[in-house]
Short mmCIF file of C-alpha atoms and ligand atoms in Angstrom, two decimals:
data_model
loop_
_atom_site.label_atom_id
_atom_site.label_comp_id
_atom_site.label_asym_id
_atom_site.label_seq_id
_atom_site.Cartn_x
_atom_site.Cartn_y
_atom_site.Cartn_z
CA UNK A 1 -17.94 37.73 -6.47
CA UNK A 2 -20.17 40.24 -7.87
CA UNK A 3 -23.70 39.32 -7.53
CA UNK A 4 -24.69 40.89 -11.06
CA UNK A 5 -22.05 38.33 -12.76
CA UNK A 6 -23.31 35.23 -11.17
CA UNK A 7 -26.95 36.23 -11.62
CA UNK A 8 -26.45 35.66 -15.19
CA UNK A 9 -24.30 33.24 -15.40
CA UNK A 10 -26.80 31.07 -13.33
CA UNK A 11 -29.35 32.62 -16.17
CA UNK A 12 -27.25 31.06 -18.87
CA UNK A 13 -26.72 27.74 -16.64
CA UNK A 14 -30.39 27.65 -16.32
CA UNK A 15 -30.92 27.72 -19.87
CA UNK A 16 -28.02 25.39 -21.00
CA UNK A 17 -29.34 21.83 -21.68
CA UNK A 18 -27.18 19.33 -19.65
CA UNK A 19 -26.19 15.55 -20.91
CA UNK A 20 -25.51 13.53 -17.50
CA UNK A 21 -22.07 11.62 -17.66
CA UNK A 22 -22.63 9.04 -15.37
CA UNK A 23 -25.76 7.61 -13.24
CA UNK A 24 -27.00 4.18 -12.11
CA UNK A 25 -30.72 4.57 -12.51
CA UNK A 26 -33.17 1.32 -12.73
CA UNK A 27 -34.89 0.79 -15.93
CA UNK A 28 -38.24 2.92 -15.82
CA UNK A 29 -40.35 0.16 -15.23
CA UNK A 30 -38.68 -0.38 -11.96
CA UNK A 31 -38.84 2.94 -10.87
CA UNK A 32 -42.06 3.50 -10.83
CA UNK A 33 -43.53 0.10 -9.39
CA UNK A 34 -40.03 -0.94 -7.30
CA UNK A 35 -39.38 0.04 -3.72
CA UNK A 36 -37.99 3.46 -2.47
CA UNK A 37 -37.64 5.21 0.58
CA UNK A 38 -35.81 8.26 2.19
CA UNK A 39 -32.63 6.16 2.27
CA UNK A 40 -32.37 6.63 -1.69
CA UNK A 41 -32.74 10.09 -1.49
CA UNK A 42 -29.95 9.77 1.36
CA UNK A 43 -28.11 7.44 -0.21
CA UNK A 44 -24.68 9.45 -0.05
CA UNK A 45 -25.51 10.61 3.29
CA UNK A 46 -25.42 7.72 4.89
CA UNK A 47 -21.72 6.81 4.83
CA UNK A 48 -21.51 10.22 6.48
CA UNK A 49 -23.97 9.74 9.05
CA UNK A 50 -22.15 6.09 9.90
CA UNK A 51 -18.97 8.54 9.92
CA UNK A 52 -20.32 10.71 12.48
CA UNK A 53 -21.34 7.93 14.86
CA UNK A 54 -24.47 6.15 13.62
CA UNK A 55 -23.88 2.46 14.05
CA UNK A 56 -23.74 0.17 10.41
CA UNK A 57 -26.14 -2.15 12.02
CA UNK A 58 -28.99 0.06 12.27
CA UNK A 59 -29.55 1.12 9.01
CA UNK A 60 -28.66 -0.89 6.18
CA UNK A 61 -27.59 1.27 2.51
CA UNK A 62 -29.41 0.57 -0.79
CA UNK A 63 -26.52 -1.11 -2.41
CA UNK A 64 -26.96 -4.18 -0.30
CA UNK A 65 -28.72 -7.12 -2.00
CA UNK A 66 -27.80 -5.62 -5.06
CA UNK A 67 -25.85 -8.98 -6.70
CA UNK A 68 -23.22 -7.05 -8.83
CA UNK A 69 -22.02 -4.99 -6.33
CA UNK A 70 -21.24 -7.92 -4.29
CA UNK A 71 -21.69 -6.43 -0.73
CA UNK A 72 -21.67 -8.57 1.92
CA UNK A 73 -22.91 -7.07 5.79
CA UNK A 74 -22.07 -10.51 7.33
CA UNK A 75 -25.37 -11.81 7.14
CA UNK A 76 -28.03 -12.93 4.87
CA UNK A 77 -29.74 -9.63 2.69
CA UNK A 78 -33.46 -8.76 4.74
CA UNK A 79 -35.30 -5.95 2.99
CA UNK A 80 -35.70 -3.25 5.61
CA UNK A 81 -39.75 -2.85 6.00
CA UNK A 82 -39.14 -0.20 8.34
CA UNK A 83 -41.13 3.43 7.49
CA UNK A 84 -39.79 6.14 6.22
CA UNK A 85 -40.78 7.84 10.06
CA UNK A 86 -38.52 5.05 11.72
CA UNK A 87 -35.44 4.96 9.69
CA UNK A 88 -35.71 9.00 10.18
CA UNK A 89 -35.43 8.44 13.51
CA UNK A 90 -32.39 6.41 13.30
CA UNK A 91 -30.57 8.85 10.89
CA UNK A 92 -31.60 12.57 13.17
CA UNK A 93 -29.22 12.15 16.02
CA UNK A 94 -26.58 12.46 13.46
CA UNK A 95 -28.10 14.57 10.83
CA UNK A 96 -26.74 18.01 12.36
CA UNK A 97 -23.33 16.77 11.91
CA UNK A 98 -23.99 15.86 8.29
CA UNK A 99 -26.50 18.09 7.13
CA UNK A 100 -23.93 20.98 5.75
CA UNK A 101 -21.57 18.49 3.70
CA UNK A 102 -21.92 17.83 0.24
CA UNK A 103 -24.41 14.89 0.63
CA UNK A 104 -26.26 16.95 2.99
CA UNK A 105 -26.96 19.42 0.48
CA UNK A 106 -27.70 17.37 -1.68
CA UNK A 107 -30.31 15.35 0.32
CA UNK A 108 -31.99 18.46 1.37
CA UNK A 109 -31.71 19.99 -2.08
CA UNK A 110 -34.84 16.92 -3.16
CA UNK A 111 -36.29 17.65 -0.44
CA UNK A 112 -36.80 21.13 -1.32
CA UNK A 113 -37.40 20.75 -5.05
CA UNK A 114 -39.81 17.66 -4.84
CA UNK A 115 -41.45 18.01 -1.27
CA UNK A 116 -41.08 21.68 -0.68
CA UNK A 117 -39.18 21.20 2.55
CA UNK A 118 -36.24 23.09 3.46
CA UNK A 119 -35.10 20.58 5.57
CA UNK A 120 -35.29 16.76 7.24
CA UNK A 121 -37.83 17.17 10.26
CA UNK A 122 -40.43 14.59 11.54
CA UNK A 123 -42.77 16.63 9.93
CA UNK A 124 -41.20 16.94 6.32
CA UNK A 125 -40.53 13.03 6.27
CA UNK A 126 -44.05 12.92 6.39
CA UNK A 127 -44.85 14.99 3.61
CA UNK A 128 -42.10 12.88 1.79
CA UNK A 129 -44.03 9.73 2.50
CA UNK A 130 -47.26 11.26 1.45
CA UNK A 131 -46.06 12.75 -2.01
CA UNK A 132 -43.04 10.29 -2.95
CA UNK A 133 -45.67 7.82 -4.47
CA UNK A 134 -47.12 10.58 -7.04
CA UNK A 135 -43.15 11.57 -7.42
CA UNK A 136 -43.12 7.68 -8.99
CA UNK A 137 -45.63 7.97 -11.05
CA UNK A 138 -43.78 10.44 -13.42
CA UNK A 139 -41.72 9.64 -15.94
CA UNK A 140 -37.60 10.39 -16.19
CA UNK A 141 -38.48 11.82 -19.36
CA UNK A 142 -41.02 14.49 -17.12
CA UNK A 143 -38.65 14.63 -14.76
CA UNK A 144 -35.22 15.45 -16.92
CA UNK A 145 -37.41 17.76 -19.34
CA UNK A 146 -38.41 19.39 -16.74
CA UNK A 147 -34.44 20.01 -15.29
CA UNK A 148 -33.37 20.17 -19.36
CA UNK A 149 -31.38 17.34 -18.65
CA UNK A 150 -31.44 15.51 -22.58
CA UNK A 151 -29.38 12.27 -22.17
CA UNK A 152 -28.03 10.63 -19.29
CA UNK A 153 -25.10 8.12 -19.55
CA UNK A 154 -26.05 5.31 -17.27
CA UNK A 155 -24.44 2.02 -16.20
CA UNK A 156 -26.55 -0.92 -16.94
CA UNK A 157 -25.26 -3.61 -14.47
CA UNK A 158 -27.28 -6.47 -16.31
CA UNK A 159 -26.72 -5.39 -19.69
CA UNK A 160 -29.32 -4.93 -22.75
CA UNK A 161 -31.60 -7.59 -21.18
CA UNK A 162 -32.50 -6.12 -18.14
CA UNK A 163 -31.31 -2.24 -18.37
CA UNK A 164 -31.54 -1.75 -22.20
CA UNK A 165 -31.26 2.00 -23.63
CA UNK A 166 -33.90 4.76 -24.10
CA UNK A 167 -34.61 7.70 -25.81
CA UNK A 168 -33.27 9.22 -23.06
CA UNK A 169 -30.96 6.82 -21.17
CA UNK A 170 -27.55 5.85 -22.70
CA UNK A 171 -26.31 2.46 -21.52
CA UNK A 172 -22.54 1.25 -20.53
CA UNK A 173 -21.98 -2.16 -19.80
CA UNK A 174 -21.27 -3.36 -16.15
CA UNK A 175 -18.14 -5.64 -17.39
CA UNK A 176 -16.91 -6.69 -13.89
CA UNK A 177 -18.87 -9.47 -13.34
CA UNK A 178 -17.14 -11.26 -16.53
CA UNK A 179 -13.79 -10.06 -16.04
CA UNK A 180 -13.36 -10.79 -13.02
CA UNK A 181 -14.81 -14.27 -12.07
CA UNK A 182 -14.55 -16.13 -8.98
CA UNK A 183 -16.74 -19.26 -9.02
CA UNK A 184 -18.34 -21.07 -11.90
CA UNK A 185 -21.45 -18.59 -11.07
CA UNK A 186 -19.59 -16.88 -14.19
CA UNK A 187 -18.87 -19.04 -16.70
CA UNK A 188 -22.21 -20.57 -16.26
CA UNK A 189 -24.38 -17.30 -16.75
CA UNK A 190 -22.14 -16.76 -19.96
CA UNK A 191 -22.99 -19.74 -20.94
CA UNK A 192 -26.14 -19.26 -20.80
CA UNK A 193 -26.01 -16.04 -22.86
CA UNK A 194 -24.47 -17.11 -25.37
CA UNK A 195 -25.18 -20.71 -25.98
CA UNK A 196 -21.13 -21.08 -26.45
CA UNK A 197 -19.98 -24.36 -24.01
CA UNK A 198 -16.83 -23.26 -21.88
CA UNK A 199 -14.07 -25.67 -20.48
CA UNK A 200 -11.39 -23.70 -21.40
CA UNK A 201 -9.61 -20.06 -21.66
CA UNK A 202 -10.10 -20.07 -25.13
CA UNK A 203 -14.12 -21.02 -24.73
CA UNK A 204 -14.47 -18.60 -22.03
CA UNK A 205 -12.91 -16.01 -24.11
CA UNK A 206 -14.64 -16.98 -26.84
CA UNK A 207 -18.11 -16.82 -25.47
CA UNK A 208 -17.29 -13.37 -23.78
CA UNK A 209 -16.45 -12.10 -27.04
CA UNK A 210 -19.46 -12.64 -28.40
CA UNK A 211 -21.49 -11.41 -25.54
CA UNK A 212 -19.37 -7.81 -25.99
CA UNK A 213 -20.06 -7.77 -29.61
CA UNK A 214 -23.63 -8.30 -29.65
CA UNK A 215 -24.04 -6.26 -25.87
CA UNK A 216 -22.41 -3.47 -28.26
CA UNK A 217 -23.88 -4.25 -32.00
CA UNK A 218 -27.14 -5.13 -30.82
CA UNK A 219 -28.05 -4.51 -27.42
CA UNK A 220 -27.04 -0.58 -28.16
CA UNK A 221 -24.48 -0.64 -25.29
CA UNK A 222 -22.27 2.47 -25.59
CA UNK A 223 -19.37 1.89 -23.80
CA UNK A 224 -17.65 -0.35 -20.71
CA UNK A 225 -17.74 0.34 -17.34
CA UNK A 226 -14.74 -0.89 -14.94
CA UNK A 227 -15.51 -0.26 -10.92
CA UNK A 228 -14.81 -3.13 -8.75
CA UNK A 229 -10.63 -3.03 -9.07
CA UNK A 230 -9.43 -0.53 -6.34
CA UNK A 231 -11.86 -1.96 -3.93
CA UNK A 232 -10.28 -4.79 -3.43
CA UNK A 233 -6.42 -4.63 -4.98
CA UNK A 234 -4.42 -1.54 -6.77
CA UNK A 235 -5.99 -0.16 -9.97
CA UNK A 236 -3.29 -1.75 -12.51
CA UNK A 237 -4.32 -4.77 -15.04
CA UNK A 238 -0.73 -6.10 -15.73
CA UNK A 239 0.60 -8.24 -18.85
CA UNK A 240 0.62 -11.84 -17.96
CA UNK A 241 1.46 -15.06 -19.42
CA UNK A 242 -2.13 -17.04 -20.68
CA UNK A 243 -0.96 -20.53 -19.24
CA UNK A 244 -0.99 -19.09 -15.58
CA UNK A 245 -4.48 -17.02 -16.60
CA UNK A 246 -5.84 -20.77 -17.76
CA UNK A 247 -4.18 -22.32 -14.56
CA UNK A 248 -6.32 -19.42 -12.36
CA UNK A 249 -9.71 -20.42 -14.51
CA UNK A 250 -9.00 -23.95 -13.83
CA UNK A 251 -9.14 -23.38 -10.10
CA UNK A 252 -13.03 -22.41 -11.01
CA UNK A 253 -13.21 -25.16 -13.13
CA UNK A 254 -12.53 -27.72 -10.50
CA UNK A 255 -14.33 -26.70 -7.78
CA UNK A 256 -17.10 -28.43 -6.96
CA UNK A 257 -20.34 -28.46 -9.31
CA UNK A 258 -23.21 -25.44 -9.21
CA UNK A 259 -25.91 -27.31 -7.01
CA UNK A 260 -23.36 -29.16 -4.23
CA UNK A 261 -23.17 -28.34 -0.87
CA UNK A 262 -20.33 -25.40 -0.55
CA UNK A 263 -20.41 -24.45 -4.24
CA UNK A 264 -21.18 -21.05 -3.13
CA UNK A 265 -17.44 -20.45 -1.90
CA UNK A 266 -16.03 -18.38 -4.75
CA UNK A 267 -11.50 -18.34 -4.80
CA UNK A 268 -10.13 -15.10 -3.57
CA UNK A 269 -9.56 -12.10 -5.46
CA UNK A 270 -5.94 -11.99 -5.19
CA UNK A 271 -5.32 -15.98 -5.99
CA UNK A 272 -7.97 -15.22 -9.27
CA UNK A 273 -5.22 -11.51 -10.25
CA UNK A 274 -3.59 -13.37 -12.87
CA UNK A 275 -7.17 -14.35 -14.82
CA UNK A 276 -8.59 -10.74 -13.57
CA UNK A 277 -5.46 -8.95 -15.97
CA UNK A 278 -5.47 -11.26 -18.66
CA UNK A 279 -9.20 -10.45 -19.02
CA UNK A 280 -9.23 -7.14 -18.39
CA UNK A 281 -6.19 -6.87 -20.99
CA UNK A 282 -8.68 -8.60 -23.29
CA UNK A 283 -11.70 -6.30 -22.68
CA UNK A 284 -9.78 -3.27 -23.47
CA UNK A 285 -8.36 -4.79 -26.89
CA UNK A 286 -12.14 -5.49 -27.71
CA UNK A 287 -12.80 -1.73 -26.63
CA UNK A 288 -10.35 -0.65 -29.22
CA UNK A 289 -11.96 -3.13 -31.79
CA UNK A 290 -15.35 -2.18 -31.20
CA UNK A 291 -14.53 1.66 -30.55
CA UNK A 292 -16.46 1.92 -27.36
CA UNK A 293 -15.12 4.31 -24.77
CA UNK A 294 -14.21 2.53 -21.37
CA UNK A 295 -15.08 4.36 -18.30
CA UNK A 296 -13.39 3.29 -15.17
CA UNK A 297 -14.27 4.21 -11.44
CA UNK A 298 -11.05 5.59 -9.84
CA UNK A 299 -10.57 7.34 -5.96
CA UNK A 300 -12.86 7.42 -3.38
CA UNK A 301 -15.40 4.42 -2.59
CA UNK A 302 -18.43 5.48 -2.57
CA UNK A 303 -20.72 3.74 0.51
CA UNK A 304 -17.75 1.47 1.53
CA UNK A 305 -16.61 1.95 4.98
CA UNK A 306 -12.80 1.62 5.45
CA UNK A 307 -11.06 1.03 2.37
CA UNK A 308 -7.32 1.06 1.02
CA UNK A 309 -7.55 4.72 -0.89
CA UNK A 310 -3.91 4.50 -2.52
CA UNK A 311 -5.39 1.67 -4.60
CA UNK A 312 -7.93 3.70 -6.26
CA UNK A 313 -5.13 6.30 -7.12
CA UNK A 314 -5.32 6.84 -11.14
CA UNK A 315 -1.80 7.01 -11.59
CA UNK A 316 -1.85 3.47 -11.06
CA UNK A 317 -3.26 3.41 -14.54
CA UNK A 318 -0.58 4.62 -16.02
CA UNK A 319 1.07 1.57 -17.90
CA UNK A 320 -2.46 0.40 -18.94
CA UNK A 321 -3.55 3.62 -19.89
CA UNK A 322 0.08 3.68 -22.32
CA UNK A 323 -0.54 0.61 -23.72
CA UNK A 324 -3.90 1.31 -25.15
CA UNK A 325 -3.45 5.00 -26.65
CA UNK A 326 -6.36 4.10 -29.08
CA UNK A 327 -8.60 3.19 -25.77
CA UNK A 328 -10.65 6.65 -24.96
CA UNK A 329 -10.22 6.01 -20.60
CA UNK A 330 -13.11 8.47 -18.91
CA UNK A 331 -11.77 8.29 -15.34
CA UNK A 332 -14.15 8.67 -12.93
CA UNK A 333 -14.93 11.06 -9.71
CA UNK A 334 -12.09 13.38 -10.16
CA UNK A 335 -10.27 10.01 -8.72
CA UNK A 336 -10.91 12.16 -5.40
CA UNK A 337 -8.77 12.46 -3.35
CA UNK A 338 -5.89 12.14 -6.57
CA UNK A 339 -7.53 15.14 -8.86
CA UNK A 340 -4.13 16.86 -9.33
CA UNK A 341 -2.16 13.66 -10.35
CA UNK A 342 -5.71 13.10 -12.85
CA UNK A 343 -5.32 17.22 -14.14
CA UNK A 344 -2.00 16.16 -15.28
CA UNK A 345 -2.76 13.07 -16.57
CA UNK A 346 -6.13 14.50 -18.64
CA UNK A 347 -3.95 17.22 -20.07
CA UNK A 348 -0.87 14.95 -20.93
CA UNK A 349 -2.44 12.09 -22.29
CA UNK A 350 -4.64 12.57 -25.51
CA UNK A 351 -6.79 9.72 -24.26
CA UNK A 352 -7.60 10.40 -20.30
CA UNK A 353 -11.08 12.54 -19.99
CA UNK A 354 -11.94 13.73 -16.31
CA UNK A 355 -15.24 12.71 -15.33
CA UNK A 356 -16.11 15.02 -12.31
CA UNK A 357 -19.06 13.21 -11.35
CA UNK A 358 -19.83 13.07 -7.47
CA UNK A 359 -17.13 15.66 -6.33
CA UNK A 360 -19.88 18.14 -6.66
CA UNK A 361 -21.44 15.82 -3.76
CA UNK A 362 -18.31 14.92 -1.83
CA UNK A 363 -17.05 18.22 -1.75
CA UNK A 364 -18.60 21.38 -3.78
CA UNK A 365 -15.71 23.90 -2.91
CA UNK A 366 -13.34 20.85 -3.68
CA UNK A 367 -15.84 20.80 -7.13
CA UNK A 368 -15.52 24.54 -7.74
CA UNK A 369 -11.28 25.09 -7.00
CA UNK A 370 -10.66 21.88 -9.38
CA UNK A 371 -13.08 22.98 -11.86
CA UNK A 372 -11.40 26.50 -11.63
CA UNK A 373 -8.06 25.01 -12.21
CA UNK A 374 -8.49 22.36 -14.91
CA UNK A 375 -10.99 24.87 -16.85
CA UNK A 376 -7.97 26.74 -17.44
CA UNK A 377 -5.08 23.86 -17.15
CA UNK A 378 -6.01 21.02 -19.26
CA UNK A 379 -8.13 20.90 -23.21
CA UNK A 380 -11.58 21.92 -22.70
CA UNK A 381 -13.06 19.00 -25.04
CA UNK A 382 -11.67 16.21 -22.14
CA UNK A 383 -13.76 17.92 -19.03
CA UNK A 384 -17.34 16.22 -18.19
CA UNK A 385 -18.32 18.85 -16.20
CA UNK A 386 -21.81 17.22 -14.73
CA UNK A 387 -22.41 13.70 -13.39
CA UNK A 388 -25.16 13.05 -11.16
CA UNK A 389 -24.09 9.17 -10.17
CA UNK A 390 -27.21 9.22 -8.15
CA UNK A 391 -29.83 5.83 -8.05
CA UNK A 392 -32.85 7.58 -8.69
CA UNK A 393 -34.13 10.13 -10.67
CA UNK A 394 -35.24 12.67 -8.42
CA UNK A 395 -31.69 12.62 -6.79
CA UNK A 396 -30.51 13.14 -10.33
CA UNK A 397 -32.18 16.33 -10.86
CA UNK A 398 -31.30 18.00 -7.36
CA UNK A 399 -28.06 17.30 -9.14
CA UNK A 400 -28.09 19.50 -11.98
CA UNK A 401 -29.67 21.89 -9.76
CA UNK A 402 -26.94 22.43 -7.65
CA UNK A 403 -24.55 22.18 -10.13
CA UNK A 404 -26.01 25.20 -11.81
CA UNK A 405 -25.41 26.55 -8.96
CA UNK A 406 -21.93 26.12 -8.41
CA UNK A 407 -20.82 26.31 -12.24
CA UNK A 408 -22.32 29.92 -12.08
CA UNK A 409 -19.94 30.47 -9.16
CA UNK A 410 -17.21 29.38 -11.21
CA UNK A 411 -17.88 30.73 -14.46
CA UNK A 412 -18.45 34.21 -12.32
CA UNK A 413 -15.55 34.38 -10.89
CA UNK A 414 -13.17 33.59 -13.54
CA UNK A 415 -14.55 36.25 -15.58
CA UNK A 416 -14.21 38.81 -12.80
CA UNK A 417 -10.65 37.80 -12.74
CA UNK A 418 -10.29 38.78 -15.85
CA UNK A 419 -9.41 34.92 -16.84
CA UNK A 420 -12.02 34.26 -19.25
CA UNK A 421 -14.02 36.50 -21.32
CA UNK A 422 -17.52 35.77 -21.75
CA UNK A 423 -17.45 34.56 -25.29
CA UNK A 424 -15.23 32.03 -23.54
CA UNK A 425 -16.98 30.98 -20.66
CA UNK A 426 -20.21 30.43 -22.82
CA UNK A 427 -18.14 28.27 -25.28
CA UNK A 428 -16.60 26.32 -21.76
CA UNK A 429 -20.23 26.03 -20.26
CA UNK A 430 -21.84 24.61 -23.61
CA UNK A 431 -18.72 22.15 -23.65
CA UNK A 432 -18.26 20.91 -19.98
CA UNK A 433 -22.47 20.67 -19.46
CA UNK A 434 -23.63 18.66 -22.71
CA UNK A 435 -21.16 18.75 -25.65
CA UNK A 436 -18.64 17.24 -24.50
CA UNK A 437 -20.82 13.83 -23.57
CA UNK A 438 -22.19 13.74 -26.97
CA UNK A 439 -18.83 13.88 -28.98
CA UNK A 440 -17.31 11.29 -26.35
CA UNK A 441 -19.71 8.52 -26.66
CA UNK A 442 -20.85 9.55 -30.07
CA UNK A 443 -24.76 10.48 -29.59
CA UNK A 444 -26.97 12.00 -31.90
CA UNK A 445 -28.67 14.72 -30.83
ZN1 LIG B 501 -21.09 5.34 -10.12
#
């Protein structure tokens, strides 16, 4: 690649305003008065590090205690007091093995931007520790000006009540905790919302209803968010008949009242599948009704350790994805490792859209060869070209650094192959970076 070409292609990049497809950041308020450490900033490092040989018990991830996400270590939720010195300690023997992978760069990539380290040292933790409060005292709208990042589309896992939408942060709806219940916890917190008594499908259906419509009228919510499926069965909501969803429901309805001794114990995923589709059937018919987008998480999982990866494959989508063609599916993460069967899928289907958040982390040549090939392979209106899915801000904007970075490697080289011109690529860059988020989830500029 000639040096000249990707010196202004990163010029353009570094001018081009970016709109953030998909993140998980706390409302404000929590950022700057809530807890963080330097396992945020390494939050994607750390299944890596436990991958090279750091043991699971002595450092905990930030997704625990989080109640949506529903991760269990096999004993009660502590918060780790620790300081940012020890749980450095735990992390270095294994950093070296980590430090040149995706989440490596990125880690390093905040440390460099916000704390002027080039790398993780006992000395550079310390600076981290000393500057990370003032870091939390500015605002994401500082902070994304500053990176010309204008909207980010985030997931809201409590809805309009606790993670409700800003000037600058775009909400989906977490939906999984209502379509896929397990114990009366669920029906009782909708309930609750809604003021609607359930004892039956049709209650339960009725009060979730209304929750979606005024999550979506009212609360400002711009779309649905799917992500717990493939971690625990395959990715497919099947057609099934309502007497054995109400028969499922009833299980929940008949176990022992909220308050008793054992009323914790929730029924098991797979007894619960037949409720889980009928609802999930439901939510995407009220997608279509309320024309929200639905964005689902597909491939790779994240922080989990040991999973079952052909369950996450999008393919598995298919019939679902068929039987709503008026349902606009954003799949998530390149479904990594299945991007080729999602290419195919994004350029066959007029309502798949790639979302290539995280690959840039997971793997930025893997980022750069699929972003070469769909560029040129599939409509360049159905590419989100930047995602950050990062849980703070700071992590957000090392980000869109990087991806500069590597989108100017792209651009560079297609137009030294004679592949694109540059009228193109500047059309393609303005698209895949910002455009193509705003005409997706319909946002005014
Ligand atoms: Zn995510």
């Amino acid at each position: 690649m000639k040096q000249e070409i990707y010196k202004y292609y990163k010029s353009v990049l570094d001018e081009t305003h970016l709109a953030d497809a998909h993140a998980h950041l706390a409302p404000e308020a929590e950022w700057h008065s809530g807890h963080s450490d330097i396992t945020d900033i390494f939050l994607y490092c750390l299944p890596d590090l436990i991958s090279a040989g750091m043991s699971r018990d002595d450092l905990h991830l930030p997704t625990e205690g989080v109640p949506a996400f529903h991760a269990s270590f096999g004993e009660p939720y502590r918060p780790d007091t620790r300081s940012n010195l020890e749980k450095w300690q735990v992390m270095k023997p294994y950093w070296p093995f980590v430090r040149k992978m995706g989440s490596g760069v990125h880690a390093r990539r905040v440390m460099k931007l916000f704390f002027g380290a080039e790398d993780l040292t006992d000395e550079t933790v310390e600076i981290f520790e000393k500057k990370l409060p003032d870091w939390k005292k500015t605002s994401y709208k500082e902070l994304f000006s500053a990176y010309k990042i204008d909207r980010v589309m985030n997931v809201s896992l409590g809805g309009s009540r606790s993670n409700p939408p800003t000037d600058i942060l775009e909400q989906q709806l977490y939906t999984d905790q209502f379509t896929q219940p397990v114990s009366r916890d669920t029906p009782y917190l909708l309930e609750k919302l809604t003021g609607i008594p359930i004892y039956s499908l049709d209650t339960y259906m009725e009060a979730l209803d209304q929750f979606l419509e005024s999550e979506v009228r009212e609360g400002g919510m711009k779309g649905f968010k799917l992500h717990l499926t493939s971690f625990n069965r395959e990715l497919k909501f099947d057609l099934v008949d309502k007497f054995d969803a109400e028969k499922a429901l009833d299980k929940i309805f008949t176990s022992i009242p909220r308050g008793s001794l054992g009323s914790a114990f929730g029924h098991s995923y797979n007894e619960m599948r037949p409720l889980h589709d009928y609802l999930q059937n439901h939510l995407l018919g009220k997608a279509v009704e309320l024309n929200v987008p639905v964005q689902i998480h597909t491939g790779t999982f994240g922080s989990s350790m040991g999973f079952n990866l052909p369950n996450s494959n999008p393919t598995l989508l298919t019939d679902t994805i068929l039987r709503y063609p008026r349902v606009k599916f954003d799949l998530l993460h390149c479904g990594w490792p299945y991007a080729r069967e999602l290419g195919e899928m994004a350029r066959s289907m007029d309502n798949v859209w790639i979302n290539t958040t995280w690959l840039q982390i997971l793997s930025p040549v893997a980022y750069k060869q699929f972003m070469k090939e769909w560029l040129l392979q599939i409509p360049i209106n159905k590419i989100f070209g930047f995602g950050s899915d990062e849980l703070n801000p700071l992590s957000t904007c090392a980000c869109a650094d990087v991806y500069r970075e590597l989108c100017a490697q792209v651009f560079a080289e297609l137009v030294e192959d004679n592949l694109l011109s540059e009228k193109e690529a500047l059309f393609m860059i303005q698209r895949i970076s910002k455009d193509n988020v705003y005409d997706h989830w319909n946002l005014k500029n």
